[in-house]
Tab-separated table of C-alpha atoms in Angstrom:
chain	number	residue	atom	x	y	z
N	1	UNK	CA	-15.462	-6.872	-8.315
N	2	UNK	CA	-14.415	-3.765	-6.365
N	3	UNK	CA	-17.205	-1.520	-4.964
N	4	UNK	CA	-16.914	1.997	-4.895
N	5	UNK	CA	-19.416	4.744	-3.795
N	6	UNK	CA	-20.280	8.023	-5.218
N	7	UNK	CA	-17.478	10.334	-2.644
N	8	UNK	CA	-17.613	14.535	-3.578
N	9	UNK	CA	-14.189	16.162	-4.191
N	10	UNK	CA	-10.702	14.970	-3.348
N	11	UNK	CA	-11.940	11.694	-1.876
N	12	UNK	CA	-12.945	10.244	-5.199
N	13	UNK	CA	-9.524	10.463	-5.865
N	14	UNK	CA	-8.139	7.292	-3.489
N	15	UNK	CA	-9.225	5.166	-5.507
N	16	UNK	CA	-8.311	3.568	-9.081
N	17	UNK	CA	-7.278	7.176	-10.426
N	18	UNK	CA	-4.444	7.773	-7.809
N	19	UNK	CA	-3.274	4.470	-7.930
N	20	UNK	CA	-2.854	4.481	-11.781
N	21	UNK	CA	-1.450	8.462	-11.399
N	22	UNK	CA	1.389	7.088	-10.005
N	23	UNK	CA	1.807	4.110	-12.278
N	24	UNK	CA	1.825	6.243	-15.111
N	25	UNK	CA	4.604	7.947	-14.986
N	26	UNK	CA	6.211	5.255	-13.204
N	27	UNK	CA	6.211	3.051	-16.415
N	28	UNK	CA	7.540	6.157	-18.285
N	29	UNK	CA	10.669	6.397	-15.974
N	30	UNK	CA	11.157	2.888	-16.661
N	31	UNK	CA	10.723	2.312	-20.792
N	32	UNK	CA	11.895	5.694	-21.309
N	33	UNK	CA	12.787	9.121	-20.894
N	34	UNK	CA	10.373	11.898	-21.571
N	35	UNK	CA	10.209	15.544	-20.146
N	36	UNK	CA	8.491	15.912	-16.640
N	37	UNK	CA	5.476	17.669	-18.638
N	38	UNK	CA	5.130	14.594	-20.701
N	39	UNK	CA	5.047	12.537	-17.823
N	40	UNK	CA	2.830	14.360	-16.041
N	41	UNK	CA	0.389	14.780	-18.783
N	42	UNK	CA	0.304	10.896	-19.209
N	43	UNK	CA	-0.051	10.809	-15.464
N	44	UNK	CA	-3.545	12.692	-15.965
N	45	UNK	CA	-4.923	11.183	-18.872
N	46	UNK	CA	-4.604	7.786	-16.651
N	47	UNK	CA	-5.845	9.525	-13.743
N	48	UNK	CA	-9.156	11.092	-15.968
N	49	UNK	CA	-9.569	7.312	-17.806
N	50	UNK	CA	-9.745	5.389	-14.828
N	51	UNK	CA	-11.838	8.043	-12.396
N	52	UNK	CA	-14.572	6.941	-14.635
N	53	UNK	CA	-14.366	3.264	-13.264
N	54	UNK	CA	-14.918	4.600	-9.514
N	55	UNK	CA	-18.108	4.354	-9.701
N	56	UNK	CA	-21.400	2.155	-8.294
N	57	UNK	CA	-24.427	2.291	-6.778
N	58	UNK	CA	-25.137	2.797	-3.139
N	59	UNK	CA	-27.085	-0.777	-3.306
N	60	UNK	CA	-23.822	-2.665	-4.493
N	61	UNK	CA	-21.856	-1.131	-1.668
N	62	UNK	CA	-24.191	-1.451	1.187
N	63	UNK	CA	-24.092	-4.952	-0.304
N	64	UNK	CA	-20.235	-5.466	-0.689
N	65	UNK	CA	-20.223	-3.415	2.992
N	66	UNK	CA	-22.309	-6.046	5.283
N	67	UNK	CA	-21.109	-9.093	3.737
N	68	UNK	CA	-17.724	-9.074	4.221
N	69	UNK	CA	-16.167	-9.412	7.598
N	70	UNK	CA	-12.633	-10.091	6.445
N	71	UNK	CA	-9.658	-7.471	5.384
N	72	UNK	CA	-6.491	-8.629	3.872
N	73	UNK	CA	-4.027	-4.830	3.841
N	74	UNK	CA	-0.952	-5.858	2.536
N	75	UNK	CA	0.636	-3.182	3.484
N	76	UNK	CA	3.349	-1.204	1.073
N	77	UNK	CA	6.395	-0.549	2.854
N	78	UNK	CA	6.666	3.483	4.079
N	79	UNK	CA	3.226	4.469	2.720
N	80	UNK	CA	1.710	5.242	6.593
N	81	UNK	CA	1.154	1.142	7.603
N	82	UNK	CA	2.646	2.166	10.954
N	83	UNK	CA	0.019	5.082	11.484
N	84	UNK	CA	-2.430	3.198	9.982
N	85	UNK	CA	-1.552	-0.259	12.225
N	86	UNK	CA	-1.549	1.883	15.356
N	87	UNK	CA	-5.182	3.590	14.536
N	88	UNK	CA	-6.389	0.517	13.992
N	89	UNK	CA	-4.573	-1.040	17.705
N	90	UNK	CA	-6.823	1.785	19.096
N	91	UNK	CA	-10.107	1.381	17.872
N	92	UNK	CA	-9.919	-2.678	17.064
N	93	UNK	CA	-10.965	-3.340	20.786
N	94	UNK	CA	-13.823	-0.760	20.887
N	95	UNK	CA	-15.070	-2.626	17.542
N	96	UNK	CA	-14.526	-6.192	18.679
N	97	UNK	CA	-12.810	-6.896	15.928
N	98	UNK	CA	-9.218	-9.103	15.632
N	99	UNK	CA	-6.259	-6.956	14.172
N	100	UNK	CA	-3.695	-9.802	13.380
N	101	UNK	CA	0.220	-8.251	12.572
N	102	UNK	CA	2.392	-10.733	10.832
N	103	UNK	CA	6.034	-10.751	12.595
N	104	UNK	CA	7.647	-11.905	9.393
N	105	UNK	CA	8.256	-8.521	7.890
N	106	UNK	CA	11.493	-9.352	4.788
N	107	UNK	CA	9.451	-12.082	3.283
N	108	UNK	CA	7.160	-10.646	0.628
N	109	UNK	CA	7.260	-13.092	-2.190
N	110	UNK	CA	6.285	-16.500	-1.080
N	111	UNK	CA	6.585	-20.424	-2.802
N	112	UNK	CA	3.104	-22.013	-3.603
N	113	UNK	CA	3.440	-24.321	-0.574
N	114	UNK	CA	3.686	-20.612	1.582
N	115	UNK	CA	1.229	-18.926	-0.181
N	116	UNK	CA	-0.965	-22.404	0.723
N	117	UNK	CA	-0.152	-22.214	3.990
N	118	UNK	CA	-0.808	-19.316	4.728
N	119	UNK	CA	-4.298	-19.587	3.186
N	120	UNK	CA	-4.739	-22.360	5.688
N	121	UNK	CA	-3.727	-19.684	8.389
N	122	UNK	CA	-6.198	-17.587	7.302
N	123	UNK	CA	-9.014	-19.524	6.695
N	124	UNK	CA	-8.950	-19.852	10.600
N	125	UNK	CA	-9.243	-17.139	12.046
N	126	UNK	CA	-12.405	-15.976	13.698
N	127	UNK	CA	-13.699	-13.194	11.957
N	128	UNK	CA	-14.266	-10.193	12.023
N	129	UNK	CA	-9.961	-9.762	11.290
N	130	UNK	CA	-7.656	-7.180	9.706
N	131	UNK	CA	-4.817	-9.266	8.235
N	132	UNK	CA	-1.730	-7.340	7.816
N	133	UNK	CA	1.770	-8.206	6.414
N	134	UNK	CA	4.385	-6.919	3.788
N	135	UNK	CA	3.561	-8.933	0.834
N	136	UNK	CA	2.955	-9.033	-2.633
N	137	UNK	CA	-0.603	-9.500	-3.920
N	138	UNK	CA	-2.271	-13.123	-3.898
N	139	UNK	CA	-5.139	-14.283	-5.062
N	140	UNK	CA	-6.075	-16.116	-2.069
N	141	UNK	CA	-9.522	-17.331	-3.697
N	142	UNK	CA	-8.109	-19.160	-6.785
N	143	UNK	CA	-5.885	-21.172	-3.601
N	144	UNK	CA	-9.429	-22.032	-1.610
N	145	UNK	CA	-9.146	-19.251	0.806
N	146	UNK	CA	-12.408	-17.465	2.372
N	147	UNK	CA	-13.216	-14.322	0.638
N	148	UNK	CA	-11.537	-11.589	1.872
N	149	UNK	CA	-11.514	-7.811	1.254
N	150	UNK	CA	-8.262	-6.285	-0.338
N	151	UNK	CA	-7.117	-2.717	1.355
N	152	UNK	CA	-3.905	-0.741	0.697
N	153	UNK	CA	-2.234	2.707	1.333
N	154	UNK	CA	0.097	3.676	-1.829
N	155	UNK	CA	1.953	7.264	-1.751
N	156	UNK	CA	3.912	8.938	-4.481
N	157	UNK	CA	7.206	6.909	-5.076
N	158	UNK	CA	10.043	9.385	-5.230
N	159	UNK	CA	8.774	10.462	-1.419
N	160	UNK	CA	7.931	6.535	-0.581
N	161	UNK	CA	11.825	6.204	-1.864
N	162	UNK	CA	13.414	8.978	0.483
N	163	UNK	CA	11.436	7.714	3.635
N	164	UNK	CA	12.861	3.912	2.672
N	165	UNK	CA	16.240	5.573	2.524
N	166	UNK	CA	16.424	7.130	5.804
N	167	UNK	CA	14.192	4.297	7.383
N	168	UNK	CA	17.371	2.310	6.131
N	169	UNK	CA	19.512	4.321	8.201
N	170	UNK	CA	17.856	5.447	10.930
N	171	UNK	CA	14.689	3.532	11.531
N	172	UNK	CA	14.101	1.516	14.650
N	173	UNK	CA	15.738	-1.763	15.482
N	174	UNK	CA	18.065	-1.992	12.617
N	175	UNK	CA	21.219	-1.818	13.970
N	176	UNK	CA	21.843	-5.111	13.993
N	177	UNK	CA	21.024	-5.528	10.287
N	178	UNK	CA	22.774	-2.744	8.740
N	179	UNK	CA	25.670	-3.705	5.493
N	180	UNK	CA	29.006	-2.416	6.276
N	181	UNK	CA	28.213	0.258	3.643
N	182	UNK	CA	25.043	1.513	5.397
N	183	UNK	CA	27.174	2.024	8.330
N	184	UNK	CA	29.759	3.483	6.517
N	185	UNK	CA	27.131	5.986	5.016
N	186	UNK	CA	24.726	6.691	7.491
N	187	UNK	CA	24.974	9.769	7.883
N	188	UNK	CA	25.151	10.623	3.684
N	189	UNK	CA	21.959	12.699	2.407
N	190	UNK	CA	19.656	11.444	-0.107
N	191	UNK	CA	21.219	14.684	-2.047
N	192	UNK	CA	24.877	13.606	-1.394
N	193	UNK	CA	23.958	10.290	-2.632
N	194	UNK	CA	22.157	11.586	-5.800
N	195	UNK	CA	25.028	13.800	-6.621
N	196	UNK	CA	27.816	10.864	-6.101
N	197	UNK	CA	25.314	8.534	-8.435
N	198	UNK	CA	25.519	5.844	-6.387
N	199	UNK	CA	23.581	3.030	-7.329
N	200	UNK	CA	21.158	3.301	-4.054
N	201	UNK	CA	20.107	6.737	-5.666
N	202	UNK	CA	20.686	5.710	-9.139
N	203	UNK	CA	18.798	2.521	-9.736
N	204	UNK	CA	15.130	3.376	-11.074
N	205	UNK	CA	14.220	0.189	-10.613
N	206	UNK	CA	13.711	1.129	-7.335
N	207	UNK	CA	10.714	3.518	-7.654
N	208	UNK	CA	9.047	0.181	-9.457
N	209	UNK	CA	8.671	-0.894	-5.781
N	210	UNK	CA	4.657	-0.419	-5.512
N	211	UNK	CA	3.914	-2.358	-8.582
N	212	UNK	CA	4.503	-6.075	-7.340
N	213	UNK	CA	2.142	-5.383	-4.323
N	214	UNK	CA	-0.475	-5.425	-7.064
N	215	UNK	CA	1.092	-7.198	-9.412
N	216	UNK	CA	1.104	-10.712	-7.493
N	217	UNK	CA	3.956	-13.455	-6.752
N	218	UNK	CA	5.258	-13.881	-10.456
N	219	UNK	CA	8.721	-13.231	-10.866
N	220	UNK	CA	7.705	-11.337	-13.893
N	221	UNK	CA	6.137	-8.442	-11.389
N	222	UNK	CA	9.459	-7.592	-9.760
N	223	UNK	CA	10.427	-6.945	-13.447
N	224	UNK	CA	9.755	-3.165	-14.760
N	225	UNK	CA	7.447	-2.578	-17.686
N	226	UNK	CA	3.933	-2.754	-19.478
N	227	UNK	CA	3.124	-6.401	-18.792
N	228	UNK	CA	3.343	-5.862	-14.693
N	229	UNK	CA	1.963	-2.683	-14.644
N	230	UNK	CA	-0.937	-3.614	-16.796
N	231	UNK	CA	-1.310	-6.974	-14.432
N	232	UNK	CA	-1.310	-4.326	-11.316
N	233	UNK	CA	-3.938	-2.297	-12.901
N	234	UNK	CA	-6.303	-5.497	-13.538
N	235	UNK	CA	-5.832	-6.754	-9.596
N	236	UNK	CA	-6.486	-3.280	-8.143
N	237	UNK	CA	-9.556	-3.232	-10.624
N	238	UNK	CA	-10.869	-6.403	-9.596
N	239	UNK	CA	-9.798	-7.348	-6.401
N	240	UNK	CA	-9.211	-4.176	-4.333
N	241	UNK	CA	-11.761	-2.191	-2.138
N	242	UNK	CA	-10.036	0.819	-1.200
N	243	UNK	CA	-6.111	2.182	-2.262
N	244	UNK	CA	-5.915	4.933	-0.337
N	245	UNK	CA	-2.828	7.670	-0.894
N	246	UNK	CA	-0.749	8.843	1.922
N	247	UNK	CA	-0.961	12.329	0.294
N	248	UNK	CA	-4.633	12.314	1.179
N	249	UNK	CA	-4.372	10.354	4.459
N	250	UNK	CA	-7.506	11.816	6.506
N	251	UNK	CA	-9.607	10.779	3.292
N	252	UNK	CA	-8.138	7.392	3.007
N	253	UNK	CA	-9.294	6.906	6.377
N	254	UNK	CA	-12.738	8.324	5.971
N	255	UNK	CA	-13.285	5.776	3.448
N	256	UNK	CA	-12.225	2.893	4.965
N	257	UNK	CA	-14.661	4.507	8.054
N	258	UNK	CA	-17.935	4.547	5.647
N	259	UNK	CA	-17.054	1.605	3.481
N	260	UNK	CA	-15.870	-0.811	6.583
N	261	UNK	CA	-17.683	0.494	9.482
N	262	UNK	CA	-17.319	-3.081	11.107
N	263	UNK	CA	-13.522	-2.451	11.232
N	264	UNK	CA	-12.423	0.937	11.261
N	265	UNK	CA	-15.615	2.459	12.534
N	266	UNK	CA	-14.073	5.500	14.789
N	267	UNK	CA	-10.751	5.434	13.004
N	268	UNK	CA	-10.878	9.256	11.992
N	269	UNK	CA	-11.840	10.926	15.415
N	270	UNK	CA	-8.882	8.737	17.066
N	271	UNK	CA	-6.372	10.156	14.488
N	272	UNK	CA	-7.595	13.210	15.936
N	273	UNK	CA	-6.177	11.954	19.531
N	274	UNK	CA	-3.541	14.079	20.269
N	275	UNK	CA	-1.802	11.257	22.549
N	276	UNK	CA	-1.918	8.575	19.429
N	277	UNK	CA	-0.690	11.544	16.682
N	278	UNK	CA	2.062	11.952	18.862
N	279	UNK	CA	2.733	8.632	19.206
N	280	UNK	CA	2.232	7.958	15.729
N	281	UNK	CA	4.850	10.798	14.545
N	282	UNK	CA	7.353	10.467	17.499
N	283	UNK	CA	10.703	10.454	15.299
N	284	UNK	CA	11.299	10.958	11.375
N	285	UNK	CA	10.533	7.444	9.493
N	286	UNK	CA	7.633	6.694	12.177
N	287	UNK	CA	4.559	8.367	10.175
């Protein structure tokens, strides 16, 4: 069962609430097509509803907090992982702890015999570990794994959607990987492509791509509506620590600080590096 402590203002919000405040209107775009006020209003009745499951005692976290020694951050694609991965390069040495970066970056749904192997993978390495790869939610206990702590960074999906689309373009070592179309329209703004409808700007389906990180490996996840929405909503209840939101980065990372000191202890004064900021944001899609 997640833990979750009692944070003042904005920072309660990284939690549940924002995760679901994006889901809801998410599911509306894809069963149907109300007015942006409708949409947002859903959006906040979610966001009210589940702000009331953020909450547990101090005991429960401190709890939660020294027992675990292993993260699992399957990390959405262009929702800060890069910023995040190179905070956590930083401070992982000072902390003696083992940041492990999967190369295999494409592969995010995975056979049972993967998903078992890579349990297996798991299972031995020395803790304390951050685990991070580009994959959809497992339940790694229910395949014999060693408990582990779910993390995640989730961002508002039209703005996750335009960094994707220039990161298509644009973002390092890709040019070796690019369709004949991408090369033929580099250089065509999200706006351009909007106006033209083309079917990179005019597929929704598209801004369903947070759900299946939560959703799991069933092919029914990568399908828009209730059901994988709904299973989404019970993982990140049950299984996840912390969803952070990009919109509220310096937050995010202050609770990963107080809830994960054994990992990310530090995390927030070396965002405040000017050296690794400007590392961090040296071109367009890197932040």
């Amino acid at each position: 069962m997640s833990v979750f402590m009692r944070f003042p203002g904005r920072v309660i919000a990284l939690f549940l609430a924002c995760f679901m405040s994006v889901l809801g209107p998410l599911l509306i775009i894809m069963t149907g097509s109300p007015t942006p006020e409708v949409a947002q209003h859903s959006s906040r009745l979610i966001f009210e509803e589940h702000k009331r499951m953020l909450y547990s005692t101090q005991r429960e976290a401190d709890t939660y907090r020294g027992a675990q020694t292993r993260v699992m951050y399957n990390r959405v694609g262009k929702c800060g992982s890069r910023a995040t991965l190179t905070l956590l390069e930083a401070v992982a040495p000072r902390n003696n702890i083992t940041l492990v970066l999967s190369d295999i970056n494409n592969q995010k749904e995975l056979s049972l015999p993967e998903q078992i192997d890579l349990v297996n993978y798991i299972n031995q390495l020395p803790a304390p570990f951050v685990y991070s790869r580009h994959l959809f939610y497992i339940d790694f206990q229910k395949l014999g794994a060693v408990p582990l702590v779910h993390i995640n960074i989730i961002r508002d999906p039209l703005t996750r959607f335009v960094s994707g689309y220039y990161f298509k373009r644009f973002g390092d070592g890709r040019e070796g990987q690019r369709s004949s179309k991408f090369r033929r329209d580099r250089f065509m703004t999200i706006d351009e492509c909007v106006e033209r409808n083309d079917d990179e700007c005019s597929n929704t389906k598209k801004l369903f791509y947070i759900v299946p990180f939560f959703c799991g490996q069933e092919q029914a996840c990568r399908e828009p509506g209730r059901w994988a929405v709904e299973k989404a909503k019970a993982t990140v209840r049950d299984k996840y620590l912390v969803i952070g939101i990009l919109e509220e980065y310096e937050d995010t990372l202050k609770v990963l600080e107080k809830l994960l000191p054994l990992h990310f202890r530090g995390i927030v004064d070396t965002m405040h590096n000017p050296g690794v900021v400007l590392y961090m944001c040296s071109g367009q899609t890197d932040c």
